Coordinates of C-alpha atoms in Angstrom, one line a residue:
M1 CA 58.4 127.5 -65.1
D2 CA 56.2 125.0 -64.8
L3 CA 55.9 123.0 -68.9
E4 CA 52.2 121.2 -67.6
L5 CA 53.9 117.8 -68.2
D6 CA 52.5 116.0 -66.0
G7 CA 51.1 112.7 -66.3
N8 CA 51.9 113.1 -70.2
A9 CA 53.8 109.8 -71.2
A10 CA 57.0 110.3 -73.3
L11 CA 59.2 108.2 -75.1
C12 CA 63.1 108.7 -75.5
T13 CA 64.8 106.4 -77.9
A14 CA 68.6 105.4 -77.2
A15 CA 68.2 107.5 -74.2
T16 CA 69.4 105.2 -71.2
S17 CA 72.4 107.8 -70.9
G18 CA 74.5 110.7 -72.5
L19 CA 72.9 113.4 -73.8
G20 CA 69.2 111.0 -74.6
L21 CA 68.6 110.3 -70.9
A22 CA 69.1 113.6 -70.0
S23 CA 65.9 114.5 -71.9
A24 CA 64.4 111.6 -70.2
E25 CA 65.4 113.0 -66.9
A26 CA 63.6 116.7 -67.3
L27 CA 60.9 115.6 -68.6
A28 CA 60.4 112.5 -66.1
A29 CA 61.7 115.8 -63.4
D30 CA 58.1 117.4 -64.6
G31 CA 55.8 114.8 -63.7
A32 CA 55.7 113.3 -67.4
N33 CA 55.8 109.4 -67.4
V34 CA 59.1 108.3 -69.5
A35 CA 60.0 105.3 -71.9
V36 CA 63.7 105.1 -72.5
C37 CA 65.7 102.1 -74.2
G38 CA 69.0 100.9 -74.8
R39 CA 70.7 97.7 -75.7
T40 CA 72.9 97.6 -72.4
P41 CA 71.3 95.4 -70.3
E42 CA 73.3 97.3 -67.4
H43 CA 72.6 100.8 -68.3
V44 CA 69.0 100.0 -68.9
D45 CA 68.9 99.7 -65.3
E46 CA 70.7 102.2 -64.4
A47 CA 68.7 104.3 -66.3
R48 CA 65.6 103.2 -64.5
D49 CA 66.6 103.6 -61.4
R50 CA 67.2 106.7 -62.0
L51 CA 64.4 108.2 -63.6
E52 CA 61.9 106.6 -60.9
S53 CA 64.2 108.4 -58.2
I54 CA 63.7 111.9 -60.7
G55 CA 59.9 112.1 -60.5
D56 CA 56.4 111.1 -59.6
G57 CA 55.5 109.8 -63.2
D58 CA 55.6 105.6 -64.0
V59 CA 59.1 104.4 -65.9
L60 CA 59.9 102.4 -68.3
A61 CA 62.8 100.9 -69.5
V62 CA 63.7 98.6 -72.4
E63 CA 66.4 96.8 -74.0
A64 CA 65.3 97.5 -77.8
D65 CA 67.9 98.3 -80.5
I66 CA 66.2 101.4 -82.9
T67 CA 68.2 99.8 -86.2
D68 CA 65.4 97.1 -85.7
P69 CA 61.9 97.6 -87.2
D70 CA 60.4 95.5 -85.5
Q71 CA 61.4 96.4 -82.4
I72 CA 61.0 99.8 -82.7
E73 CA 57.0 99.3 -83.0
A74 CA 57.1 96.5 -80.3
L75 CA 58.9 99.5 -78.1
V76 CA 56.2 102.5 -79.5
E77 CA 53.5 99.2 -78.6
E78 CA 54.2 98.9 -75.6
T79 CA 54.5 102.2 -74.5
V80 CA 50.9 103.2 -75.1
D81 CA 49.5 99.5 -73.2
S82 CA 52.0 101.1 -70.1
F83 CA 50.7 104.9 -70.3
G84 CA 48.1 104.7 -71.8
G85 CA 48.8 107.0 -75.2
L86 CA 51.5 109.0 -76.3
D87 CA 52.1 112.4 -76.1
H88 CA 55.6 113.2 -76.8
V89 CA 58.9 111.3 -78.8
V90 CA 62.4 112.5 -78.5
T91 CA 64.6 110.7 -80.9
S92 CA 68.5 110.3 -79.9
A93 CA 71.3 107.6 -81.1
G94 CA 74.9 107.4 -80.8
G95 CA 77.2 108.6 -83.0
P96 CA 78.7 107.3 -86.1
A97 CA 82.2 106.0 -86.8
P98 CA 84.1 108.7 -86.7
G99 CA 86.7 108.5 -89.8
P100 CA 87.6 111.1 -93.3
F101 CA 85.8 110.2 -96.5
M102 CA 88.5 107.8 -98.3
E103 CA 89.3 105.9 -95.1
T104 CA 84.8 105.4 -94.5
T105 CA 83.3 101.8 -96.3
E106 CA 80.2 101.4 -97.8
R107 CA 78.8 99.2 -95.4
E108 CA 79.8 101.9 -92.6
W109 CA 77.2 104.8 -94.6
Y110 CA 74.0 102.2 -94.3
S111 CA 74.6 101.4 -90.8
A112 CA 74.8 105.2 -90.2
Y113 CA 71.7 105.2 -92.4
D114 CA 69.6 102.7 -90.8
L115 CA 71.3 104.4 -86.4
L116 CA 70.6 108.2 -87.6
V117 CA 67.8 108.2 -90.2
M118 CA 65.5 105.0 -90.9
S119 CA 65.6 104.8 -87.0
V120 CA 63.7 108.3 -86.5
V121 CA 61.6 107.4 -89.8
W122 CA 60.1 104.3 -88.3
T123 CA 60.1 105.7 -84.6
T124 CA 57.9 108.7 -86.0
R125 CA 55.9 106.9 -87.7
T126 CA 54.8 104.6 -85.8
A127 CA 54.5 106.7 -83.1
Y128 CA 52.4 109.3 -85.4
P129 CA 48.6 107.7 -84.9
F130 CA 49.2 108.6 -81.4
L131 CA 50.5 111.7 -80.9
R132 CA 47.9 112.7 -83.5
D133 CA 45.3 111.3 -80.5
S134 CA 47.0 113.3 -78.0
E135 CA 46.0 116.9 -77.3
A136 CA 50.3 118.1 -77.3
G137 CA 51.4 115.6 -79.6
T138 CA 55.0 116.6 -80.0
I139 CA 59.0 115.2 -82.1
V140 CA 62.1 116.5 -81.0
N141 CA 65.0 115.2 -82.6
I142 CA 68.5 115.1 -80.8
T143 CA 71.2 115.8 -84.3
S144 CA 74.6 117.4 -83.5
R145 CA 75.7 121.1 -84.9
S146 CA 77.5 119.2 -87.5
V147 CA 74.0 119.5 -89.4
R148 CA 75.3 123.1 -90.2
E149 CA 79.0 123.5 -89.8
V150 CA 81.0 120.2 -90.7
I151 CA 83.3 118.5 -88.3
D152 CA 87.0 117.2 -88.9
D153 CA 87.2 113.6 -89.3
L154 CA 83.1 113.1 -88.6
V155 CA 81.9 112.8 -92.8
L156 CA 78.9 110.4 -91.5
S157 CA 77.8 112.7 -88.7
N158 CA 78.1 115.5 -91.2
A159 CA 76.0 114.0 -94.1
V160 CA 74.0 111.5 -92.8
R161 CA 72.8 113.5 -90.4
R162 CA 71.2 116.4 -92.6
A163 CA 68.5 114.1 -93.1
V164 CA 67.0 114.2 -90.3
I165 CA 66.6 118.2 -90.4
G166 CA 65.0 117.4 -93.7
L167 CA 62.6 114.7 -92.6
M168 CA 62.0 117.2 -89.6
K169 CA 60.8 120.4 -91.5
T170 CA 58.6 117.9 -93.9
Q171 CA 56.9 116.4 -90.9
A172 CA 56.6 119.7 -89.2
S173 CA 54.5 120.6 -92.6
E174 CA 52.3 117.8 -92.7
F175 CA 52.0 117.3 -89.4
A176 CA 50.7 120.0 -88.3
P177 CA 48.6 121.5 -86.7
E178 CA 48.3 118.0 -84.5
V179 CA 51.8 117.4 -83.7
R180 CA 54.8 119.5 -83.7
V181 CA 58.2 119.0 -84.9
N182 CA 61.5 120.3 -84.0
A183 CA 65.5 119.6 -83.4
V184 CA 68.1 120.2 -81.4
L185 CA 72.3 120.8 -82.7
P186 CA 74.2 119.8 -79.9
G187 CA 77.7 121.1 -79.5
A188 CA 80.3 119.6 -77.0
H189 CA 78.4 118.5 -74.2
E190 CA 80.1 116.3 -71.3
T191 CA 78.4 113.3 -71.8
P192 CA 79.8 109.7 -71.1
R193 CA 81.1 109.7 -74.5
I194 CA 83.2 112.7 -74.9
E195 CA 84.0 111.7 -70.7
E196 CA 85.9 108.4 -72.9
L197 CA 87.9 110.3 -75.5
V198 CA 89.3 112.7 -73.0
E199 CA 90.9 110.6 -70.8
A200 CA 91.4 108.2 -73.9
A201 CA 93.6 111.5 -74.4
V202 CA 94.9 112.0 -71.0
E203 CA 96.4 108.2 -71.4
R204 CA 98.1 109.1 -74.3
G205 CA 99.7 111.8 -73.1
E206 CA 98.1 114.4 -74.9
Y207 CA 96.9 116.6 -71.8
D208 CA 98.4 116.5 -68.9
S209 CA 94.7 115.9 -66.9
Y210 CA 91.0 115.9 -67.7
E211 CA 90.6 119.1 -66.7
D212 CA 93.0 120.0 -69.2
G213 CA 91.4 117.7 -71.8
I214 CA 87.8 119.1 -71.4
E215 CA 88.8 122.2 -71.7
S216 CA 89.9 121.5 -75.5
W217 CA 86.1 121.0 -76.2
A218 CA 85.4 124.1 -75.1
D219 CA 85.4 126.4 -78.4
A220 CA 82.5 128.0 -77.8
P221 CA 82.0 131.4 -77.2
L222 CA 80.7 130.7 -73.7
Q223 CA 84.3 129.2 -73.2
R224 CA 82.6 125.5 -71.9
V225 CA 81.8 123.1 -72.4
G226 CA 77.7 122.2 -71.8
Q227 CA 76.2 119.9 -69.1
P228 CA 73.9 117.4 -70.5
E229 CA 70.9 119.1 -68.1
E230 CA 70.9 122.0 -70.1
L231 CA 70.3 120.2 -73.3
G232 CA 67.4 117.5 -71.1
D233 CA 65.7 121.1 -70.3
V234 CA 65.9 122.4 -73.8
V235 CA 64.4 119.5 -75.1
A236 CA 61.8 119.7 -72.4
F237 CA 60.6 123.4 -73.4
L238 CA 60.3 122.3 -76.6
S239 CA 57.6 119.0 -76.0
S240 CA 55.9 121.4 -73.7
A241 CA 52.8 123.7 -74.6
R242 CA 55.2 126.5 -73.4
S243 CA 56.3 126.2 -76.7
S244 CA 53.3 125.8 -79.0
Y245 CA 54.0 128.5 -81.1
V246 CA 57.1 126.6 -82.4
T247 CA 57.3 123.9 -85.1
G248 CA 60.4 123.4 -87.8
T249 CA 62.8 124.5 -86.1
A250 CA 66.5 123.5 -85.8
L251 CA 67.1 124.7 -82.5
P252 CA 71.3 124.7 -81.4
V253 CA 72.4 124.1 -78.1
D254 CA 76.1 124.8 -78.3
G255 CA 77.1 128.0 -76.4
G256 CA 77.5 129.5 -79.3
A257 CA 80.1 127.7 -81.2
M258 CA 77.9 127.5 -84.4
R259 CA 79.3 130.4 -86.7
S260 CA 77.0 130.1 -89.6

């Protein structure tokens, strides 16, 4: 399916690895000009090289901290200056620290809110005027299945990410009809983060091999973890005119794991 994104301008935050990068790759593969940001110089350089090898569009990869509103504003402005406009925004963020409620500090709550919620607020508020002027403005928020079903020992993700869904629903109403706003709720995907967790578990002796460890994450009816590109393809679809009558939707991409 041709998503007709050729020449569109897309900004993907915190997208130099994992599901954010997979989303940027899907957009680039369909011909979009893509901007990504990350905090690690090595990852920024690797993402730039990867995206440039995938599509024919232009690529912008910069260092930026999404918990700093000034850096987000500069990122949006640099994207618009580089591409001549902005059509699509994909918001992403690394997961907050795991842990149960009684072991989570007040500072960790505030930090998680900045990372998961305020980063979306700052990005979309700055980007909105440019998305409104686009003929195909979209926002897609990458969140987690934890916004629907809590996950053990992830109190910050369980509680704080839900605010992004409330924000998405509100923006979908307020920004219509010029800008569509949706969210994806990933289940387990074989990202570098999960790979690190599995490898650490193997080293601790919890599993005999990486294959045994990754299989333990496959708690979905499809009996496997997802590949990052499977999430990226959904994000690209929601960013395209092929989903032109879809807004205000929180779409699970979890192999059927969610029971609600």
